[in-house]
Amino acid sequence: MRQDHLISAVDLSREDIEAVLDRAAEIDANPAAFRQRHAGTVLGLCFFEPSTRTRMSFDTAMKRLGGQTVDMGPVESSSVKKGETLADTVRVVEGYADALVLRHPSEGAATMAADFVNVPLVNAGDGAGQHPSQTLLDLYTIRENAGLDDLTIGIMGDLKYGRTVHSLAEALTNFDVNQHFISPESLQLPRNVRYDLHASGASVKEHTELDEVLPELDVLYVTRIQRERFPDENEYRKVAGEYKIDDETLAAASDDLVIMHPLPRVDEISPEIDDSDHAKYFEQAHNGIPVRMALLDILLSNDD
């Protein structure tokens, strides 16, 4: 991992991932020990797209480390509406903060922004590109429930536009994992992501139906169809609601199957699953606090 930024899951080695997850486990076990670790530190939140979990968990993580946050607020009430460029925005906010978290609708925006700042920058989602801090909390959730080696993981839903999928798939190549990708043909993995996975030696298999592989899975990672990224509303309607997990779906699943979702969900997981032993998606969301605390702690402490 580049010590000053986290832009992509490609930046992360197995050693990097385990360092963050181990630190998160320390924080989970004894949060009071980290309460004033970064007192006086300010984290700048630059969100050019809507966010609930990512924005709130970074805000909470910084405050639980003893720091504060400064938020540029909605795009509609910012200088972006006056025509300010992303480069100028991050250079200005850099003057107010010790680190930045950036979400932007354009793929590659975080890479570009990182060239203009001299404080740590975390990519909190760049269009259909990457979302590496989400991947770290996903991996933490998988490790806590199933370990991180000798696993068969299914990733289902919008694999074309789903940035959480792209990041997670890249990071999983560091572990002994078989990856199965389930999606409509029109939403399969982008060619560049598939190429990178094969180049990393990953075991990758693609399917259009969940029942082809469900009994083999240790983990099922479900994603929503990314309606906001479709250039054509009619194309979205063709695939909306194509996959749905309910009690009947899981009849063939292992009793130990872990079901995850980066949220928000629409209708791809029935609420009847929420109280089952399979459901780990709310635990997954809550894991954003210790994991993002760990990530900020490492980046702000200049740890190796």
Coordinates of C-alpha atoms in Angstrom, one line a residue:
M1 CA 0.0 0.0 0.0
R2 CA 1.3 3.5 -0.8
Q3 CA 1.8 4.9 2.6
D4 CA 0.2 8.2 1.8
H5 CA -3.0 7.1 -0.1
L6 CA -5.4 4.2 -0.5
I7 CA -6.8 4.4 -4.1
S8 CA -7.4 0.9 -5.2
A9 CA -7.5 -2.7 -3.9
V10 CA -4.6 -3.3 -6.3
D11 CA -2.5 -1.2 -3.9
L12 CA -3.0 -3.8 -1.2
S13 CA -0.8 -6.9 -0.5
R14 CA -1.8 -9.7 1.8
E15 CA 0.5 -8.2 4.4
D16 CA -1.2 -4.8 4.0
I17 CA -4.6 -6.3 4.4
E18 CA -3.7 -8.4 7.4
A19 CA -2.1 -5.3 9.1
V20 CA -5.3 -3.3 8.8
L21 CA -7.5 -6.2 9.9
D22 CA -5.3 -7.1 12.8
R23 CA -5.4 -3.4 13.9
A24 CA -9.2 -3.4 13.5
A25 CA -9.4 -6.5 15.8
E26 CA -7.3 -4.7 18.4
I27 CA -9.7 -1.7 18.2
D28 CA -12.8 -4.0 18.4
A29 CA -11.4 -5.7 21.5
N30 CA -10.4 -2.5 23.3
P31 CA -11.8 0.7 21.7
A32 CA -10.9 2.8 24.8
A33 CA -7.2 2.3 24.1
F34 CA -7.6 4.3 20.8
R35 CA -9.9 7.0 22.1
Q36 CA -7.4 9.9 22.0
R37 CA -4.9 8.4 19.6
H38 CA -5.4 11.2 17.1
A39 CA -6.6 14.0 19.2
G40 CA -6.4 17.3 17.3
T41 CA -6.4 15.6 13.9
V42 CA -9.0 16.8 11.2
L43 CA -10.4 14.5 8.5
G44 CA -11.8 16.2 5.4
L45 CA -14.9 14.5 3.9
C46 CA -15.3 15.3 0.2
F47 CA -18.4 13.5 -1.1
F48 CA -19.6 14.3 -4.6
E49 CA -22.1 11.5 -4.6
P50 CA -24.7 10.4 -2.0
S51 CA -23.5 8.2 0.9
T52 CA -24.8 7.0 4.2
R53 CA -22.6 4.2 5.6
T54 CA -19.3 5.3 4.2
R55 CA -19.6 9.0 5.1
M56 CA -21.0 8.3 8.6
S57 CA -18.5 5.5 9.4
F58 CA -15.5 7.7 8.4
D59 CA -16.9 10.5 10.5
T60 CA -17.5 8.2 13.5
A61 CA -14.1 6.5 13.0
M62 CA -12.2 9.8 13.1
K63 CA -14.1 11.1 16.2
R64 CA -13.6 7.8 18.0
L65 CA -9.9 8.2 17.4
G66 CA -10.1 11.6 19.2
G67 CA -10.1 13.7 16.0
Q68 CA -12.7 15.8 14.2
T69 CA -14.1 16.1 10.7
V70 CA -14.8 18.9 8.2
D71 CA -17.4 18.2 5.5
M72 CA -17.7 20.0 2.2
G73 CA -21.4 19.3 2.3
P74 CA -23.7 18.6 -0.6
V75 CA -22.4 19.4 -4.1
E76 CA -25.4 21.7 -4.7
S77 CA -24.3 24.1 -1.9
S78 CA -20.5 23.9 -2.6
S79 CA -18.2 25.8 -5.0
V80 CA -18.5 22.9 -7.4
K81 CA -21.8 24.5 -8.5
K82 CA -19.8 27.6 -9.5
G83 CA -17.5 25.5 -11.7
E84 CA -14.6 24.7 -9.3
T85 CA -12.5 21.8 -10.5
L86 CA -11.9 18.7 -8.4
A87 CA -8.2 19.5 -8.3
D88 CA -8.9 22.9 -6.8
T89 CA -11.4 21.6 -4.4
V90 CA -9.1 19.0 -2.9
R91 CA -6.2 21.5 -2.7
V92 CA -8.4 23.8 -0.8
V93 CA -9.7 21.2 1.6
E94 CA -6.2 19.9 2.1
G95 CA -5.5 23.2 3.8
Y96 CA -8.1 22.5 6.4
A97 CA -7.4 18.8 7.1
D98 CA -4.7 16.2 7.9
A99 CA -6.3 13.6 5.6
L100 CA -9.0 13.4 3.0
V101 CA -11.8 10.9 2.0
L102 CA -13.1 11.4 -1.5
R103 CA -16.1 10.0 -3.3
H104 CA -16.7 11.0 -6.9
P105 CA -18.9 9.8 -9.7
S106 CA -16.0 9.6 -12.2
E107 CA -13.8 6.6 -12.4
G108 CA -10.2 7.6 -11.9
A109 CA -11.1 10.7 -9.9
A110 CA -9.3 9.6 -6.8
T111 CA -6.1 8.8 -8.7
M112 CA -6.1 12.2 -10.2
A113 CA -6.9 14.0 -6.9
A114 CA -4.1 12.2 -5.1
D115 CA -1.6 13.9 -7.4
F116 CA -2.7 17.3 -6.1
V117 CA -2.5 16.7 -2.3
N118 CA 0.3 16.0 0.2
V119 CA -1.9 14.5 2.9
P120 CA -3.3 10.9 2.9
L121 CA -6.2 10.4 0.6
V122 CA -8.7 7.5 0.7
N123 CA -10.8 6.6 -2.3
A124 CA -14.4 6.2 -0.9
G125 CA -15.7 5.2 -4.4
D126 CA -14.9 6.5 -7.9
G127 CA -17.8 5.8 -10.2
A128 CA -17.8 2.1 -11.2
G129 CA -14.1 1.9 -10.3
Q130 CA -12.9 1.0 -6.8
H131 CA -14.0 1.2 -3.2
P132 CA -11.0 -0.2 -1.2
S133 CA -12.1 0.8 2.3
Q134 CA -15.3 -1.1 1.7
T135 CA -13.2 -4.1 0.7
L136 CA -11.3 -4.0 3.9
L137 CA -14.4 -4.2 6.0
D138 CA -15.8 -6.9 3.7
L139 CA -12.6 -8.9 4.3
Y140 CA -12.8 -8.3 8.0
T141 CA -16.4 -9.6 8.1
I142 CA -15.4 -12.7 6.0
R143 CA -12.4 -13.4 8.3
E144 CA -14.5 -13.1 11.4
N145 CA -17.1 -15.6 10.1
A146 CA -15.3 -18.0 7.8
G147 CA -11.5 -17.2 7.7
L148 CA -9.8 -16.0 4.6
D149 CA -8.3 -19.1 3.0
D150 CA -9.7 -22.3 1.6
L151 CA -13.0 -20.6 0.7
T152 CA -15.4 -20.7 -2.2
I153 CA -17.0 -17.2 -2.6
G154 CA -19.9 -16.3 -4.8
I155 CA -20.3 -12.7 -5.9
M156 CA -23.7 -12.0 -7.4
G157 CA -25.6 -9.1 -9.0
D158 CA -24.2 -6.0 -10.9
L159 CA -20.7 -7.0 -11.6
K160 CA -20.3 -4.5 -14.4
Y161 CA -20.9 -1.3 -12.5
G162 CA -20.4 -2.5 -8.9
R163 CA -17.2 -0.9 -7.6
T164 CA -17.4 -3.0 -4.4
V165 CA -17.2 -6.1 -6.5
H166 CA -14.2 -4.9 -8.5
S167 CA -12.3 -4.1 -5.3
L168 CA -13.2 -7.2 -3.4
A169 CA -12.4 -9.5 -6.3
E170 CA -8.9 -7.9 -6.7
A171 CA -8.2 -8.2 -3.0
L172 CA -9.3 -11.8 -2.8
T173 CA -6.5 -12.8 -5.2
N174 CA -4.2 -12.4 -2.2
F175 CA -5.9 -15.4 -0.6
D176 CA -6.6 -19.1 -1.3
V177 CA -10.1 -18.5 -2.6
N178 CA -12.2 -19.8 -5.5
Q179 CA -14.3 -17.0 -6.9
H180 CA -17.7 -17.5 -8.7
F181 CA -19.4 -14.6 -10.4
I182 CA -23.1 -14.7 -10.9
S183 CA -24.9 -12.1 -13.1
P184 CA -27.0 -11.5 -16.2
E185 CA -24.8 -11.6 -19.3
S186 CA -25.2 -7.9 -19.7
L187 CA -23.8 -7.2 -16.2
Q188 CA -20.8 -9.5 -16.3
L189 CA -17.3 -8.4 -15.1
P190 CA -15.7 -5.7 -17.2
R191 CA -13.0 -7.1 -19.5
N192 CA -10.2 -5.2 -17.8
V193 CA -11.2 -6.6 -14.3
R194 CA -11.5 -10.1 -15.7
Y195 CA -8.1 -9.8 -17.3
D196 CA -6.5 -8.5 -14.1
L197 CA -8.0 -11.4 -12.1
H198 CA -6.7 -14.0 -14.5
A199 CA -3.3 -12.2 -14.6
S200 CA -3.1 -12.6 -10.8
G201 CA -3.7 -16.3 -11.1
A202 CA -7.2 -16.1 -9.6
S203 CA -9.6 -19.0 -10.0
V204 CA -12.6 -17.3 -11.6
K205 CA -15.8 -18.9 -12.9
E206 CA -18.8 -17.0 -14.3
H207 CA -22.4 -18.1 -14.1
T208 CA -25.9 -16.7 -15.0
E209 CA -27.8 -18.8 -12.4
L210 CA -27.1 -19.0 -8.7
D211 CA -28.3 -22.6 -8.3
E212 CA -25.4 -23.8 -10.4
V213 CA -23.0 -23.0 -7.6
L214 CA -25.0 -22.3 -4.4
P215 CA -24.3 -25.6 -2.6
E216 CA -20.5 -25.1 -2.9
L217 CA -20.4 -21.6 -1.5
D218 CA -19.0 -20.6 1.9
V219 CA -19.8 -16.9 1.3
L220 CA -22.4 -15.3 -0.9
Y221 CA -21.8 -11.6 -1.6
V222 CA -24.9 -10.0 -3.0
T223 CA -25.0 -6.6 -4.7
R224 CA -27.9 -4.4 -6.0
I225 CA -28.3 -3.5 -9.6
Q226 CA -26.6 0.0 -9.9
R227 CA -29.6 1.8 -11.5
E228 CA -27.8 5.2 -11.3
R229 CA -25.0 4.0 -13.5
F230 CA -27.1 2.7 -16.4
P231 CA -26.9 5.0 -19.5
D232 CA -30.4 3.7 -20.5
E233 CA -33.3 3.3 -18.1
N234 CA -34.8 0.6 -20.4
E235 CA -31.6 -1.5 -20.0
Y236 CA -31.9 -1.2 -16.3
R237 CA -35.5 -2.5 -16.3
K238 CA -34.5 -5.6 -18.3
V239 CA -32.4 -6.8 -15.4
A240 CA -34.0 -5.2 -12.3
G241 CA -35.1 -7.8 -9.8
E242 CA -33.6 -10.7 -11.8
Y243 CA -32.1 -12.2 -8.6
K244 CA -33.6 -12.4 -5.2
I245 CA -32.5 -14.3 -2.1
D246 CA -35.3 -15.7 0.1
D247 CA -35.9 -18.8 2.2
E248 CA -36.8 -20.9 -0.8
T249 CA -33.6 -19.9 -2.6
L250 CA -31.5 -21.0 0.3
A251 CA -32.9 -24.5 0.6
A252 CA -29.9 -25.9 -1.2
A253 CA -27.3 -23.7 0.6
S254 CA -24.9 -24.9 3.3
D255 CA -26.0 -24.3 6.9
D256 CA -22.9 -22.3 7.4
L257 CA -23.3 -20.0 4.3
V258 CA -22.4 -16.4 5.1
I259 CA -24.5 -13.9 3.2
M260 CA -23.1 -10.4 2.8
H261 CA -24.2 -7.2 1.0
P262 CA -22.5 -3.8 0.9
L263 CA -25.9 -2.1 1.2
P264 CA -28.1 -0.3 0.4
R265 CA -30.3 -3.2 -0.8
V266 CA -33.4 -2.8 -2.9
D267 CA -35.2 -6.1 -3.3
E268 CA -32.3 -8.6 -3.9
I269 CA -32.4 -10.0 -0.3
S270 CA -35.8 -10.6 1.2
P271 CA -36.3 -9.2 4.8
E272 CA -37.1 -12.8 5.9
I273 CA -33.4 -13.6 5.7
D274 CA -32.4 -10.8 8.1
D275 CA -32.9 -12.8 11.3
S276 CA -31.3 -16.0 10.0
D277 CA -27.8 -17.2 10.9
H278 CA -26.8 -16.6 7.3
A279 CA -27.3 -12.8 7.4
K280 CA -24.1 -10.8 8.1
Y281 CA -24.8 -7.6 6.2
F282 CA -25.7 -5.4 9.2
E283 CA -22.6 -6.8 11.0
Q284 CA -20.7 -6.0 7.9
A285 CA -21.9 -2.4 8.0
H286 CA -21.0 -2.0 11.7
N287 CA -17.5 -3.3 10.9
G288 CA -16.9 -0.1 9.0
I289 CA -16.1 1.6 12.3
P290 CA -13.2 -0.5 13.6
V291 CA -11.8 -1.1 10.1
R292 CA -11.9 2.6 9.1
M293 CA -10.4 3.5 12.5
A294 CA -7.6 1.1 11.8
L295 CA -7.0 2.4 8.3
L296 CA -6.9 6.0 9.5
D297 CA -4.7 5.1 12.4
I298 CA -2.2 3.4 10.1
L299 CA -2.2 6.2 7.5
L300 CA -2.0 9.0 10.0
S301 CA 0.7 7.3 12.1
N302 CA 3.0 6.7 9.1
D303 CA 3.1 3.0 10.1
D304 CA 4.8 0.5 7.7

